[in-house]
Structure formats: C-alpha cells, structure tokens
PDB file of C-alpha atoms and ligand atoms in Angstrom:
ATOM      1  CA  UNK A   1      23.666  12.418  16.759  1.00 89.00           C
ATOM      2  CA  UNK A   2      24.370  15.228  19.714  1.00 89.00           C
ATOM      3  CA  UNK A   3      27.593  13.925  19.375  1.00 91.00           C
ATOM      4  CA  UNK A   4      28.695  14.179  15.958  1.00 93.00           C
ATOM      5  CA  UNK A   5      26.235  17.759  16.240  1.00 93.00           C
ATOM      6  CA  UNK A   6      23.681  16.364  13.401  1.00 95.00           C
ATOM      7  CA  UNK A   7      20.686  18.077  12.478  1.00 95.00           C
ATOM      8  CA  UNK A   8      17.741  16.133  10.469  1.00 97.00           C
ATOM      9  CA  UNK A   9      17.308  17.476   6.774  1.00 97.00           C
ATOM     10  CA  UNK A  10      13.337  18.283   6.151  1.00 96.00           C
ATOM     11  CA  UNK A  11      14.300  18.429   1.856  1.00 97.00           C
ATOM     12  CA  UNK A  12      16.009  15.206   2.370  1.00 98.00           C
ATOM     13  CA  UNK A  13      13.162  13.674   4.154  1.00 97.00           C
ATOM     14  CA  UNK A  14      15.082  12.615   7.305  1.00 98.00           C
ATOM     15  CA  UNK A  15      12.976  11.093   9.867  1.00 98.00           C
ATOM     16  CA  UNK A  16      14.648   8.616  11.557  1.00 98.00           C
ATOM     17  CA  UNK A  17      13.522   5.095  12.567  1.00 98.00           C
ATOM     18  CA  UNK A  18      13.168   5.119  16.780  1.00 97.00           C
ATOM     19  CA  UNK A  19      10.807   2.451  16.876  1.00 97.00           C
ATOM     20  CA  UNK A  20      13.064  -0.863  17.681  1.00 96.00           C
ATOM     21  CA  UNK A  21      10.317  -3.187  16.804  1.00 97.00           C
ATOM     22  CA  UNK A  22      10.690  -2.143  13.001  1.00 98.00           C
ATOM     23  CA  UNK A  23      13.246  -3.044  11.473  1.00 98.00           C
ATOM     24  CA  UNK A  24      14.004  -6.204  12.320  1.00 98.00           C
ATOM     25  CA  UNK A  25      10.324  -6.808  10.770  1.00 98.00           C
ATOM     26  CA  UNK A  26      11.510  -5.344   7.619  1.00 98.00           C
ATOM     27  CA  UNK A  27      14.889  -7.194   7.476  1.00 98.00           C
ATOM     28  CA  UNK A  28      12.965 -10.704   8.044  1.00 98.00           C
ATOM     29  CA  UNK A  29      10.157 -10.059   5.523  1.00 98.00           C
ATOM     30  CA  UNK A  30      12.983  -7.927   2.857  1.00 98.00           C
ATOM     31  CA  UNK A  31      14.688 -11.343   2.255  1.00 98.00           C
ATOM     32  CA  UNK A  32      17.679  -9.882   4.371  1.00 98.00           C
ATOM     33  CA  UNK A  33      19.256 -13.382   4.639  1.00 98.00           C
ATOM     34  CA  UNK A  34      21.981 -16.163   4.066  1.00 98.00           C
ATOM     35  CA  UNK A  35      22.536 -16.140  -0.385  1.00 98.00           C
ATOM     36  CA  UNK A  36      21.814 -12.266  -0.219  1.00 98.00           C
ATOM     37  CA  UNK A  37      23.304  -9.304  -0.852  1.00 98.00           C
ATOM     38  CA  UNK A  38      21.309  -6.226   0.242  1.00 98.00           C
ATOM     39  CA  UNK A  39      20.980  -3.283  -1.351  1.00 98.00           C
ATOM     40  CA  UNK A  40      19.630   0.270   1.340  1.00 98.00           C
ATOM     41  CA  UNK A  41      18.570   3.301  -0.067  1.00 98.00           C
ATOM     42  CA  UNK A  42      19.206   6.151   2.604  1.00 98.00           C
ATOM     43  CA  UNK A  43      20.581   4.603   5.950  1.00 98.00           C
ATOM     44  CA  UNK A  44      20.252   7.818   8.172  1.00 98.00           C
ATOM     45  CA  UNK A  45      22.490   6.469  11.406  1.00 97.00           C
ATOM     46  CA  UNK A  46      21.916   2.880  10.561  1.00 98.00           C
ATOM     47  CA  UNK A  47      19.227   1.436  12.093  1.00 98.00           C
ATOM     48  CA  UNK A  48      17.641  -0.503   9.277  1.00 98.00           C
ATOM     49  CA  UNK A  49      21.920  -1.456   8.106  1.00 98.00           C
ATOM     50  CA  UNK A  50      22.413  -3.083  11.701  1.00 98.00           C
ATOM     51  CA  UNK A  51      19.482  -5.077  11.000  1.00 98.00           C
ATOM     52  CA  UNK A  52      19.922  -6.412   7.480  1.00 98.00           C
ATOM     53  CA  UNK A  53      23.619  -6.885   8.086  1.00 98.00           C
ATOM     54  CA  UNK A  54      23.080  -9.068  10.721  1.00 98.00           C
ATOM     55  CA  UNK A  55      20.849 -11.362   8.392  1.00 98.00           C
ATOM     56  CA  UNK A  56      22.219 -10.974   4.730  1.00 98.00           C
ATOM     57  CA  UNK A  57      25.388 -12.041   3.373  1.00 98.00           C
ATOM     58  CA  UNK A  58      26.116  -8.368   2.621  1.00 98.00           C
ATOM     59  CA  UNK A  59      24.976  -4.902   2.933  1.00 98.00           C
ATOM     60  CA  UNK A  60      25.325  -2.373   0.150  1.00 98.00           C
ATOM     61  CA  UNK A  61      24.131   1.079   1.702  1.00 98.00           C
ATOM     62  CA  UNK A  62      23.795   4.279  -0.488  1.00 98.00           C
ATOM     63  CA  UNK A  63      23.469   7.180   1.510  1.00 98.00           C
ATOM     64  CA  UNK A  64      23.466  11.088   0.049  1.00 98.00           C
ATOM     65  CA  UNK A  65      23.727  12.879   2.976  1.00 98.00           C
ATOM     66  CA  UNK A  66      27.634  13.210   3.986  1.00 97.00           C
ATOM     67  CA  UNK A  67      27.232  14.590   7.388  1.00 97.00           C
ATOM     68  CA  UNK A  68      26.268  11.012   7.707  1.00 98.00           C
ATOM     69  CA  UNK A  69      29.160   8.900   7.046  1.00 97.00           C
ATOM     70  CA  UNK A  70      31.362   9.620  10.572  1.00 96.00           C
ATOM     71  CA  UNK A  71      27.922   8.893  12.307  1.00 97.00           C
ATOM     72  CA  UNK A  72      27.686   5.418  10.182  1.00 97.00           C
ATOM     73  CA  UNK A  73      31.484   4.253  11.160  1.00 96.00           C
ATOM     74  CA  UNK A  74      30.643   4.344  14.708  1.00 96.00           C
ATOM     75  CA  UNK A  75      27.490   2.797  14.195  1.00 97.00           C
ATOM     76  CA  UNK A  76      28.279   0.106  12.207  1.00 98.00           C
ATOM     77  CA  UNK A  77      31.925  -0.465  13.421  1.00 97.00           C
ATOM     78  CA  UNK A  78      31.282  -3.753  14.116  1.00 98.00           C
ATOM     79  CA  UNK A  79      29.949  -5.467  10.709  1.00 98.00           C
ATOM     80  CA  UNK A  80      32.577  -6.564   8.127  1.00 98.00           C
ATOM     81  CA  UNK A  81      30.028  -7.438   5.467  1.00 98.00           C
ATOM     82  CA  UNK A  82      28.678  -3.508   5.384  1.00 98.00           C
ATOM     83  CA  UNK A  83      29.510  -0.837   2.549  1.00 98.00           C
ATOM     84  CA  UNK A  84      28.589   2.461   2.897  1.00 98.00           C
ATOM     85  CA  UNK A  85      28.470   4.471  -0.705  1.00 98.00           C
ATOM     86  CA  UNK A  86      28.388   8.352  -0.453  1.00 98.00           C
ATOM     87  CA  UNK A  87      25.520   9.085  -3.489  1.00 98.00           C
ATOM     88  CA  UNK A  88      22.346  10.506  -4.601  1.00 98.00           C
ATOM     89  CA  UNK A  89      20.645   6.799  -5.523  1.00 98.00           C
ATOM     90  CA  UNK A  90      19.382   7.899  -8.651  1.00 97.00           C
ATOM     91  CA  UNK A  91      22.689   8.404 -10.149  1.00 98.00           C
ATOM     92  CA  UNK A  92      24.128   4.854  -8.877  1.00 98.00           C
ATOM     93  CA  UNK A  93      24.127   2.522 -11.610  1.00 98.00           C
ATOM     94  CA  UNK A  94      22.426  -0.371  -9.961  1.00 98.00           C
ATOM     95  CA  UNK A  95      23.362  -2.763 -12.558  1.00 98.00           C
ATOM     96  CA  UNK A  96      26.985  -2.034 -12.117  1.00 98.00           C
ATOM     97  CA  UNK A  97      26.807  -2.085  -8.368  1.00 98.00           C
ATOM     98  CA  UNK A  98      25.023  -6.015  -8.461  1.00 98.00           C
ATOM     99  CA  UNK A  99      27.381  -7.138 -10.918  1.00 98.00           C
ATOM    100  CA  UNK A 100      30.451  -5.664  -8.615  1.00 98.00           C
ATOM    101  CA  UNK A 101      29.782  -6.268  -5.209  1.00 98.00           C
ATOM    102  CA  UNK A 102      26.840  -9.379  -5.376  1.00 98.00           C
ATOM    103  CA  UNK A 103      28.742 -12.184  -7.133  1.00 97.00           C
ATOM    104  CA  UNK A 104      26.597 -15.227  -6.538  1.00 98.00           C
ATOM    105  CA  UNK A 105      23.995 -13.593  -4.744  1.00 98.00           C
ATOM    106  CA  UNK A 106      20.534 -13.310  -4.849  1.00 98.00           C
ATOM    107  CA  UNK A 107      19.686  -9.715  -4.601  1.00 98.00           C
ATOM    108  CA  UNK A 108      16.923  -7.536  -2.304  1.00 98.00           C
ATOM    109  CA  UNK A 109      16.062  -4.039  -1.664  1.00 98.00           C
ATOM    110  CA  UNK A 110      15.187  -2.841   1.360  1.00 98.00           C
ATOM    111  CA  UNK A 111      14.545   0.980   3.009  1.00 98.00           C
ATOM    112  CA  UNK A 112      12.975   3.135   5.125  1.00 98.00           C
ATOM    113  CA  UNK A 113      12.992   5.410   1.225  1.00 98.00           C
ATOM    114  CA  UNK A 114      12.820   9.311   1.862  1.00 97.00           C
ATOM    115  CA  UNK A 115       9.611  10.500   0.744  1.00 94.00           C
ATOM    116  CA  UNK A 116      10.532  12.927  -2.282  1.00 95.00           C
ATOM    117  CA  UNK A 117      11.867  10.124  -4.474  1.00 96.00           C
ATOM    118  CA  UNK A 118       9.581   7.181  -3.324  1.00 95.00           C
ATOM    119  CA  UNK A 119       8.396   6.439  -7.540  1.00 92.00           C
ATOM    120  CA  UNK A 120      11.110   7.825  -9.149  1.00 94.00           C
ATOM    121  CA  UNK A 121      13.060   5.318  -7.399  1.00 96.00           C
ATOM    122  CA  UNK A 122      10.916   2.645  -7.589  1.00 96.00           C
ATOM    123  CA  UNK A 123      10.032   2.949 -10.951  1.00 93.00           C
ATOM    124  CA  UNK A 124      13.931   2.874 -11.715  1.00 94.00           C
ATOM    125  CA  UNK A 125      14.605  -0.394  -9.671  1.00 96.00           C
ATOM    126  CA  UNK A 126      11.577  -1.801 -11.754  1.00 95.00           C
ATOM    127  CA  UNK A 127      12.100  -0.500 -15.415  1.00 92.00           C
ATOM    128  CA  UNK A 128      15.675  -1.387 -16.028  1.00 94.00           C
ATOM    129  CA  UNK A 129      15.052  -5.656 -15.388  1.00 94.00           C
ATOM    130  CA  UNK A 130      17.315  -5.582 -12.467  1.00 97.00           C
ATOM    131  CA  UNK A 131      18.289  -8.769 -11.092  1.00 97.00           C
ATOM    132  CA  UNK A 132      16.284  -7.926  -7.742  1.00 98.00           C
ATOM    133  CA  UNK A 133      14.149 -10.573  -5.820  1.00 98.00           C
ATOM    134  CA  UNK A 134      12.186  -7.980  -3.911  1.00 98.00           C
ATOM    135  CA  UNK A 135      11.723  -4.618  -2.824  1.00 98.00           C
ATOM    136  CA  UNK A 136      10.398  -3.588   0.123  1.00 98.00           C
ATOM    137  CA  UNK A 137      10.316  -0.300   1.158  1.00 98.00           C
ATOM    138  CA  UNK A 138       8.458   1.931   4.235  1.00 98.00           C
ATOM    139  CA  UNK A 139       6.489   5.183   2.235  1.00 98.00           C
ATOM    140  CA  UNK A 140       3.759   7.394   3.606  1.00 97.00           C
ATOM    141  CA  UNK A 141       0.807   5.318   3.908  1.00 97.00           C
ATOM    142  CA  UNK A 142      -1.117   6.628   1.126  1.00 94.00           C
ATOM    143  CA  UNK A 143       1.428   5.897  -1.229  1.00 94.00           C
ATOM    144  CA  UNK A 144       1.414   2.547  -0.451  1.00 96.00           C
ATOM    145  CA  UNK A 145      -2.118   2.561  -1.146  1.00 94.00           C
ATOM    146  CA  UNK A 146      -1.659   3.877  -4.325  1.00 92.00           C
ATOM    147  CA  UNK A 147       1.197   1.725  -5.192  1.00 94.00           C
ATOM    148  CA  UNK A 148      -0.504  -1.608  -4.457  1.00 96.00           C
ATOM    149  CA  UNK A 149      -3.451  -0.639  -5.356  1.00 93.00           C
ATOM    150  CA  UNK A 150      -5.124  -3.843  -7.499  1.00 91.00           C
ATOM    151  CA  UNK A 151      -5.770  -3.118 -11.408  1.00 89.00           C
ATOM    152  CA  UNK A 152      -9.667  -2.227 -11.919  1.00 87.00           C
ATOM    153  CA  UNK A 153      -9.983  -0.704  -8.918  1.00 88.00           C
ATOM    154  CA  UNK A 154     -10.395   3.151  -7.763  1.00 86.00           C
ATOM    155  CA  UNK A 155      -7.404   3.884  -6.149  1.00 87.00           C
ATOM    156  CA  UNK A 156      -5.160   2.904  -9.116  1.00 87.00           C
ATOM    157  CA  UNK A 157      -3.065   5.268 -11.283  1.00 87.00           C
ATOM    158  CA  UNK A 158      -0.681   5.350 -14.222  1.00 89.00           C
ATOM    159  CA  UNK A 159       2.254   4.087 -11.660  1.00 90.00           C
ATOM    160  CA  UNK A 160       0.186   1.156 -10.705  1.00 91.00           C
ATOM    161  CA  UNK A 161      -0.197   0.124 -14.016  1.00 94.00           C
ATOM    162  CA  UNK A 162       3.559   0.072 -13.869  1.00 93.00           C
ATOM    163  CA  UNK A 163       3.991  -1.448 -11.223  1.00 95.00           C
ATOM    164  CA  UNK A 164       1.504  -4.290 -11.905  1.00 95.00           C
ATOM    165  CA  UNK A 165       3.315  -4.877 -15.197  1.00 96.00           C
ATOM    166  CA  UNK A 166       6.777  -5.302 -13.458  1.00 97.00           C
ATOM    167  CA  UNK A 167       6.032  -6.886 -10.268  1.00 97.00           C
ATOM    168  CA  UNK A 168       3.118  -7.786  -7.633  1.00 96.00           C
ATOM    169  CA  UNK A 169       2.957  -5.456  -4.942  1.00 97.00           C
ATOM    170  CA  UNK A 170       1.430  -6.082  -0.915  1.00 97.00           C
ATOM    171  CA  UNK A 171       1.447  -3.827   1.701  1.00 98.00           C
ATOM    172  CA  UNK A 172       2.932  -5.893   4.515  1.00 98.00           C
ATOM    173  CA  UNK A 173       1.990  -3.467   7.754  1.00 98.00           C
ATOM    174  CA  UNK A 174       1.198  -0.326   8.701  1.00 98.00           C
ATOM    175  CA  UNK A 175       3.918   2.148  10.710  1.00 98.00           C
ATOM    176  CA  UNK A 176       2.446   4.733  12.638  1.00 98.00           C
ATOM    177  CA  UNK A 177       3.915   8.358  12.845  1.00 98.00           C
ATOM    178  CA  UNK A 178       5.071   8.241  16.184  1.00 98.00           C
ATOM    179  CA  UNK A 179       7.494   5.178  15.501  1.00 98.00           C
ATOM    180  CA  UNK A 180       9.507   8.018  13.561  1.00 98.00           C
ATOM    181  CA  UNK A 181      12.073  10.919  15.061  1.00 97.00           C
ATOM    182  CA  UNK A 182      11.192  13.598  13.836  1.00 97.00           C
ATOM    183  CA  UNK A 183       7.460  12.438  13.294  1.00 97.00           C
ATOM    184  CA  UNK A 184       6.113  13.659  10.448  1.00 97.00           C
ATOM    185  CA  UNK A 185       2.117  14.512   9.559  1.00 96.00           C
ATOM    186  CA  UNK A 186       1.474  11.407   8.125  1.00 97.00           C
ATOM    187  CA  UNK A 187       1.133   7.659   9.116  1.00 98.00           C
ATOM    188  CA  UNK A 188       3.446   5.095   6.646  1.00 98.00           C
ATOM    189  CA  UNK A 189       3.329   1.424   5.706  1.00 98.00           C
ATOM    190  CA  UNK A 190       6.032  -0.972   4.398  1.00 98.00           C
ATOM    191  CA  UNK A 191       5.616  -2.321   0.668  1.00 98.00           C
ATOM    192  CA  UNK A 192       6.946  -5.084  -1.156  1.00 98.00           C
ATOM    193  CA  UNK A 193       7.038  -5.642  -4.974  1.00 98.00           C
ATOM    194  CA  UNK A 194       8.346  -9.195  -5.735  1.00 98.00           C
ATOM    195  CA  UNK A 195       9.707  -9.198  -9.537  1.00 97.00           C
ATOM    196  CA  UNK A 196       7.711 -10.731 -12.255  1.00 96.00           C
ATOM    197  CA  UNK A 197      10.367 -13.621 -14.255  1.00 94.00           C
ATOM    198  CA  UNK A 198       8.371 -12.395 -17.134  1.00 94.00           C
ATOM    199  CA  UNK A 199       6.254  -9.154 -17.982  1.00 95.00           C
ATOM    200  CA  UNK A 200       2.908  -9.479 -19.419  1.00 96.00           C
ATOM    201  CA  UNK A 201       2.348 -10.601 -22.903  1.00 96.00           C
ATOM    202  CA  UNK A 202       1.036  -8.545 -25.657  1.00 96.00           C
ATOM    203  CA  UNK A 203       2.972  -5.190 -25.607  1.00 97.00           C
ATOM    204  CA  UNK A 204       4.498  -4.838 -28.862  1.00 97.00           C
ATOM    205  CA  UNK A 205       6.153  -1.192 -28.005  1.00 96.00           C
ATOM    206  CA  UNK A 206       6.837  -0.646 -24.205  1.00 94.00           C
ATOM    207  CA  UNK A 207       7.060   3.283 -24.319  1.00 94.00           C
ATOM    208  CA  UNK A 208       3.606   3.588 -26.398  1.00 96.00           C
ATOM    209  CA  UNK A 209       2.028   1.485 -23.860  1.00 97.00           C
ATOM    210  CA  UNK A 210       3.163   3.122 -20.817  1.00 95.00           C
ATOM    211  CA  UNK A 211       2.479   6.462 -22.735  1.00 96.00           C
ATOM    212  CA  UNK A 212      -1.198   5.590 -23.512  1.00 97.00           C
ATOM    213  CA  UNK A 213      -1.356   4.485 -19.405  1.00 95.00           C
ATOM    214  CA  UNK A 214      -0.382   7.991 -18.681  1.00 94.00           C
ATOM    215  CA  UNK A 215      -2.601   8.887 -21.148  1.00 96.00           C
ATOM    216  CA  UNK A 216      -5.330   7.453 -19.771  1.00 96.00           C
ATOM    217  CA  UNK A 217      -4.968   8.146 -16.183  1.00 93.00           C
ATOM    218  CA  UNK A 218      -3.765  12.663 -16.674  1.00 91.00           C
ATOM    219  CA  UNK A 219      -7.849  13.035 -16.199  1.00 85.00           C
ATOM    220  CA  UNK A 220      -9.119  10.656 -13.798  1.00 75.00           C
ATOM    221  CA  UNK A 221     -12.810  11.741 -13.956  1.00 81.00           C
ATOM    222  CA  UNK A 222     -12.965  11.747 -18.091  1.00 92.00           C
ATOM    223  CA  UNK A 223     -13.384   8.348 -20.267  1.00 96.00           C
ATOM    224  CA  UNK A 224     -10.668   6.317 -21.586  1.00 96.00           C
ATOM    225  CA  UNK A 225     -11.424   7.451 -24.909  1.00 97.00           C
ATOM    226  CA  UNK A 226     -11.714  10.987 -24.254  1.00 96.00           C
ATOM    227  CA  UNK A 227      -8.659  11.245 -21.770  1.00 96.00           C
ATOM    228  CA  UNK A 228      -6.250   9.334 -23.719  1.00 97.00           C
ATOM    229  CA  UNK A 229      -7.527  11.596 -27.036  1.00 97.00           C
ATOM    230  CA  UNK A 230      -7.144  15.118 -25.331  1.00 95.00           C
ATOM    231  CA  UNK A 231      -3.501  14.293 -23.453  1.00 95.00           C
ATOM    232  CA  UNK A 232      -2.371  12.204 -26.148  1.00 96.00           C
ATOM    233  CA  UNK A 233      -3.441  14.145 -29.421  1.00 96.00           C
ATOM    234  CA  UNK A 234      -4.835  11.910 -31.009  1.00 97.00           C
ATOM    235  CA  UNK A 235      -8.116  11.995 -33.368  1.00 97.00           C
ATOM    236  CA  UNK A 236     -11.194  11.039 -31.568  1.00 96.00           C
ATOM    237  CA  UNK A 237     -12.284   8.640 -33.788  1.00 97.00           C
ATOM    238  CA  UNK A 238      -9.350   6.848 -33.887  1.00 97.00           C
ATOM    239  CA  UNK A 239      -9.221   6.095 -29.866  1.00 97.00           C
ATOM    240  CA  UNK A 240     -13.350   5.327 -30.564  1.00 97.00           C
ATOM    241  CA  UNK A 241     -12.261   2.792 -33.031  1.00 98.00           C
ATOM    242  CA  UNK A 242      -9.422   1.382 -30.926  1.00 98.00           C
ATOM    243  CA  UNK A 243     -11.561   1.025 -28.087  1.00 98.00           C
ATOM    244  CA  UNK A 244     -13.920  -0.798 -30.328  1.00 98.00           C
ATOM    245  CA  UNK A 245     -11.583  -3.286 -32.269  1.00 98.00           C
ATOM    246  CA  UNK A 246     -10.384  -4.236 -28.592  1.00 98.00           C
ATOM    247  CA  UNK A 247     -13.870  -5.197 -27.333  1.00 98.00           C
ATOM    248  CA  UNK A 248     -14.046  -2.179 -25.042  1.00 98.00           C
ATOM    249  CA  UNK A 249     -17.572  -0.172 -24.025  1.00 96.00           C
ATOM    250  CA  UNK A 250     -17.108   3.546 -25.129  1.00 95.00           C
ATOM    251  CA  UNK A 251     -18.052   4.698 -21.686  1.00 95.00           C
ATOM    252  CA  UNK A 252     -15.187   2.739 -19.748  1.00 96.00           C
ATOM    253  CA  UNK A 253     -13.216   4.748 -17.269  1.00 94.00           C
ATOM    254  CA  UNK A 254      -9.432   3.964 -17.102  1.00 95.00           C
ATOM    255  CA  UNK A 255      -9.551   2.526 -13.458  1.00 92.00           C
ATOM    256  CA  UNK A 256     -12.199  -0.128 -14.497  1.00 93.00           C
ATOM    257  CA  UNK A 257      -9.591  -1.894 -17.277  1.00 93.00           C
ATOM    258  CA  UNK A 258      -7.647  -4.812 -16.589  1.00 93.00           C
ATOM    259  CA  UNK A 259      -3.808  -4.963 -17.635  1.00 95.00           C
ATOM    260  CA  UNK A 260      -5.152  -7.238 -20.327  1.00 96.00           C
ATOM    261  CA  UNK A 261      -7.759  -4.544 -21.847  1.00 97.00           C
ATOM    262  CA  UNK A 262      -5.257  -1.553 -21.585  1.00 97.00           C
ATOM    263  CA  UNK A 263      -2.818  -3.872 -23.501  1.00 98.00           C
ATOM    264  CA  UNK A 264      -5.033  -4.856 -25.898  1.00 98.00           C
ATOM    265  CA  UNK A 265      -6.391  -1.338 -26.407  1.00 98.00           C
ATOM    266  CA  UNK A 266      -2.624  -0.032 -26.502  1.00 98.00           C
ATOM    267  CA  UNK A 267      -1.928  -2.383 -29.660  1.00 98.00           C
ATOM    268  CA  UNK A 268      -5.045  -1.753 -31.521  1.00 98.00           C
ATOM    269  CA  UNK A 269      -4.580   2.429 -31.114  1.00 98.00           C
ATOM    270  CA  UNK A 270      -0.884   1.924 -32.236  1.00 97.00           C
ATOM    271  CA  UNK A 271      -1.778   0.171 -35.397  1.00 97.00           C
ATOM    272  CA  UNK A 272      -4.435   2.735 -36.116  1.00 96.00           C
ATOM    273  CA  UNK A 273      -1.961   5.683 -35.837  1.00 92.00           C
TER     274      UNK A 273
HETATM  275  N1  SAM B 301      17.164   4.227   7.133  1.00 64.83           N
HETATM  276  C1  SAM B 301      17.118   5.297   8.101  1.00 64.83           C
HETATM  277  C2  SAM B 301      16.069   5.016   9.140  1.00 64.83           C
HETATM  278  O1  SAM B 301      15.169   4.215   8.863  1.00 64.83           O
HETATM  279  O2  SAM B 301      16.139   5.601  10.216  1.00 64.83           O
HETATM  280  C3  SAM B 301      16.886   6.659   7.449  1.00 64.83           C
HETATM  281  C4  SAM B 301      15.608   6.802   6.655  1.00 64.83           C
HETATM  282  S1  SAM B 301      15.235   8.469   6.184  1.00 64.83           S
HETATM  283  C5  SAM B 301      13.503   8.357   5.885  1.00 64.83           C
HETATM  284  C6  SAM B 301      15.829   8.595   4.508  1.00 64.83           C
HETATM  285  C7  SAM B 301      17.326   8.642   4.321  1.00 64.83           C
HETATM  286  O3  SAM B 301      17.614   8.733   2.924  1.00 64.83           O
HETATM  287  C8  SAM B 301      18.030   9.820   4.967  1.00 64.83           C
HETATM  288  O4  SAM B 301      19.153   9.390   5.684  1.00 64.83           O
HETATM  289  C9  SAM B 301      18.445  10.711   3.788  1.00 64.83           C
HETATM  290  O5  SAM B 301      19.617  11.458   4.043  1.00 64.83           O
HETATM  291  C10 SAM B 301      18.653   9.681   2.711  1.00 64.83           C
HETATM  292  N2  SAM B 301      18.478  10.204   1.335  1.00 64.83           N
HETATM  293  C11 SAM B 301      17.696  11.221   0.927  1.00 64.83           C
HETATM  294  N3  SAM B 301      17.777  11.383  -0.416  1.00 64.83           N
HETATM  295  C12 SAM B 301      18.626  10.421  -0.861  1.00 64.83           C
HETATM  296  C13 SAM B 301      19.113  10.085  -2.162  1.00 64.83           C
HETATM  297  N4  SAM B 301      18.726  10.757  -3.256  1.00 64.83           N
HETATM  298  N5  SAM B 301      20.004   9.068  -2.278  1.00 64.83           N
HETATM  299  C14 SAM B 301      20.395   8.379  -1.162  1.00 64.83           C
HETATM  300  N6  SAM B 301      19.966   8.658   0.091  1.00 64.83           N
HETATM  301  C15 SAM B 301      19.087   9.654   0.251  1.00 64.83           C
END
C-alpha cells in the first residue's frame, strides 16, 4: 500500500483484513470450491480474492474504489481464474454477471462487505431469486445479530423477517476488532444465509407483505395492531379484525409472531382493505 501511496477510505468503510487466520476460514465455510464460481463484494488489496481463488473455480471481484485496481494486479498476478470489475455493487446486475461469467457453476458470495451497504446489499442478493448457494459475509457484530436473529424473538426486525423468508441465516464466528487495519470501534462476525429452493407459502402479494413487516416493526415498543395501523394508515378496526380472523391475541407485539402468523395476518388485512 506505501508503495502504490494508498490511503484507507473511512466513507467507503475500508478496514482491511490483517488477520491471516481469516480468510481462509471464510473461503472454506463460503463454498469457495471446485463447481464454483465466486462472486466478492469489495476486495480492498486482495486478501479474501487470494483465498477464494485458490479454492473456487473462479473469482468474480467487484471493487468501487479505483485507486485499488494497480494494487490488485500485483497482488493477484498470479491467479488466471480472477476478474477484477471496477463498480459500485449495487449497480452490477448480478443476474447478468452469473449468466456471463458462471456457465455451469454453482454460485457463492463471499466478503469482508463495507459496513454502509451491509442490507442494502444483502437484501438485493436475496430479493431478486439469484441463482446463489450462499452468502457469507463479515459485518459488525451487531448486525449479525440482528440479521440472524430467529423469528419470535427480541432481537428481530423488519430485515429479519426478510431474511427468514429468503434464506436461513447462522452466524458462523466472531472477528474481533483488532484482526482489522485500520481497527474500527466495533467487534464483527461472519454470516451466512443459505437460499431457500422455495419461499414460504401463503403470501398472495409480496410487496403488501413485506410492507405490513415494516409496518409492524417502525414502532418496536407499540402492538402489532396499533403499529401496523399508525405507519400503515389503515383504520383501526380493520387491523383489530385482521388480527382476529387470523387467530391472533390483540395484545401481540410484532417480535413474538412467527413467519406463519405475520403471513397469515398479512392476507387477512389485505382482503379487508
Ligand atoms: N476484502 C478486503 C479485506 O477483507 O481486506 C476489503 C474489505 S473492506 C471492509 C470493504 C471494501 O469494499 C473496500 O475495499 C471498499 O473500497 C469496497 N467498497 C466499498 N463500497 C463499495 C461498493 N459500493 N461496491 C463495491 N465495493 C465497495
């Protein structure tokens, strides 16, 4: 980095891997292997690349940052099966990318992701149906809590509702702040979300459901009924009744529901409205 005269980017959350004993564990556990093509989602100088390159049939590596790309020659001068692509990931068309460069593949994700996009990118790998295996990704630790977080329990949100509709999610180990250069304030874990073949059944209207989620979760310390009523707009007695027709108790919070109650309550309020 002295070298090429680089200086880490705080707004593109650049902190480097320096631990050595990380990556590798991500590119074993990421499905970085023989039959798959790799997708990275910010490869800094290429620490994480060098290991899933050495594993996976190929390496796909989108990287925004183009101070970056003389760095990554060097680097990764001596893989064949390695392509660097000079973008912001959220304006790659994944789909396209799979279909041109992972021909007979099976397809996983794998990044250290910077921290400013962590669910807008995962929530973009997991709503278009990509064909992805798995995604495992290092975010800051309570993230990862959030993200995996089990339906019907505290820590969940609107995300993990998404999430648990798309995929199961683990949290596979924990990455202390030192392991990083420079370190940042908080401690980080790696996640994986393995794909679901098929979403859950019931949901009639995607985009209502995931609305009423949102709904449900803008005020965590209100009901169900009287959150998704006030953020929604919708007539009390109307998300009362819904509730009801779907076997619900009046006083439920939203972090109590399974993905099976908030689906069922989803359909009944969307044939009352
Ligand atoms: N993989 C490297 C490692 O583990 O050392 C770097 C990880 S660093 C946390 C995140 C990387 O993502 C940086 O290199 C940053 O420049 C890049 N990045 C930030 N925003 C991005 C975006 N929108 N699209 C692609 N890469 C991005």
């Amino acid at each position: 980095m002295e070298k090429h005269g680089f200086t880490f980017s705080k707004a593109l959350g650049q902190n480097f891997l320096v631990n050595p004993s990380v990556c590798p564990r991500i590119a074993e556990l990421g499905n970085a292997a023989k039959g798959f093509g790799v997708i990275e989602i910010g490869t800094g100088i290429g620490v994480l690349t060098n290991e899933l390159a050495k594993r996976a049939d190929k390496v796909v590596a989108v990287e925004i940052d183009d101070r970056l790309i003389p760095v990554l020659e060097e680097t990764l001068a001596e893989y064949d099966n390695v392509k660097i692509i000079n973008a912001d990931i959220l304006k790659v068309d994944i789909r396209k990318l799979i279909e041109d460069e992972f021909q007979g593949l099976q397809v996983a994700v794998c990044a250290n992701l910077p921290y400013y996009i962590t669910s807008p990118v995962i929530m973009a790998l997991l709503e278009q149906r990509l064909p992805i295996k798995t995604i495992t990704v290092m975010v800051q630790k309570e993230a990862g809590t959030r993200l995996c977080a089990p339906m019907g329990t505290r820590e969940m949100g609107a995300v993990t509702v998404a999430i648990n509709y798309f995929a199961t999610a683990k949290v596979l180990f924990n990455v202390s702040r030192g392991s990083f250069m420079p370190a940042p304030n908080v401690d980080s874990c790696v996640v994986q979300f393995e794909l679901r073949d098929k979403t859950p059944e019931g949901v009639t209207d995607e985009a209502f459901f995931f609305r009423v989620a949102r709904g449900a979760f803008s005020q965590r310390r209100k009901t169900l009924c009287n959150s998704v009523s006030s953020s929604l707009g919708i007539e009390k007695s109307l998300v009362i009744q819904a509730a009801e027709n779907a076997g619900l108790e009046l006083s439920v919070r939203p972090e109590k529901l399974t993905m099976q109650q908030l689906i069922s309550f989803s359909e009944q309020l969307k044939k009352l409205i």
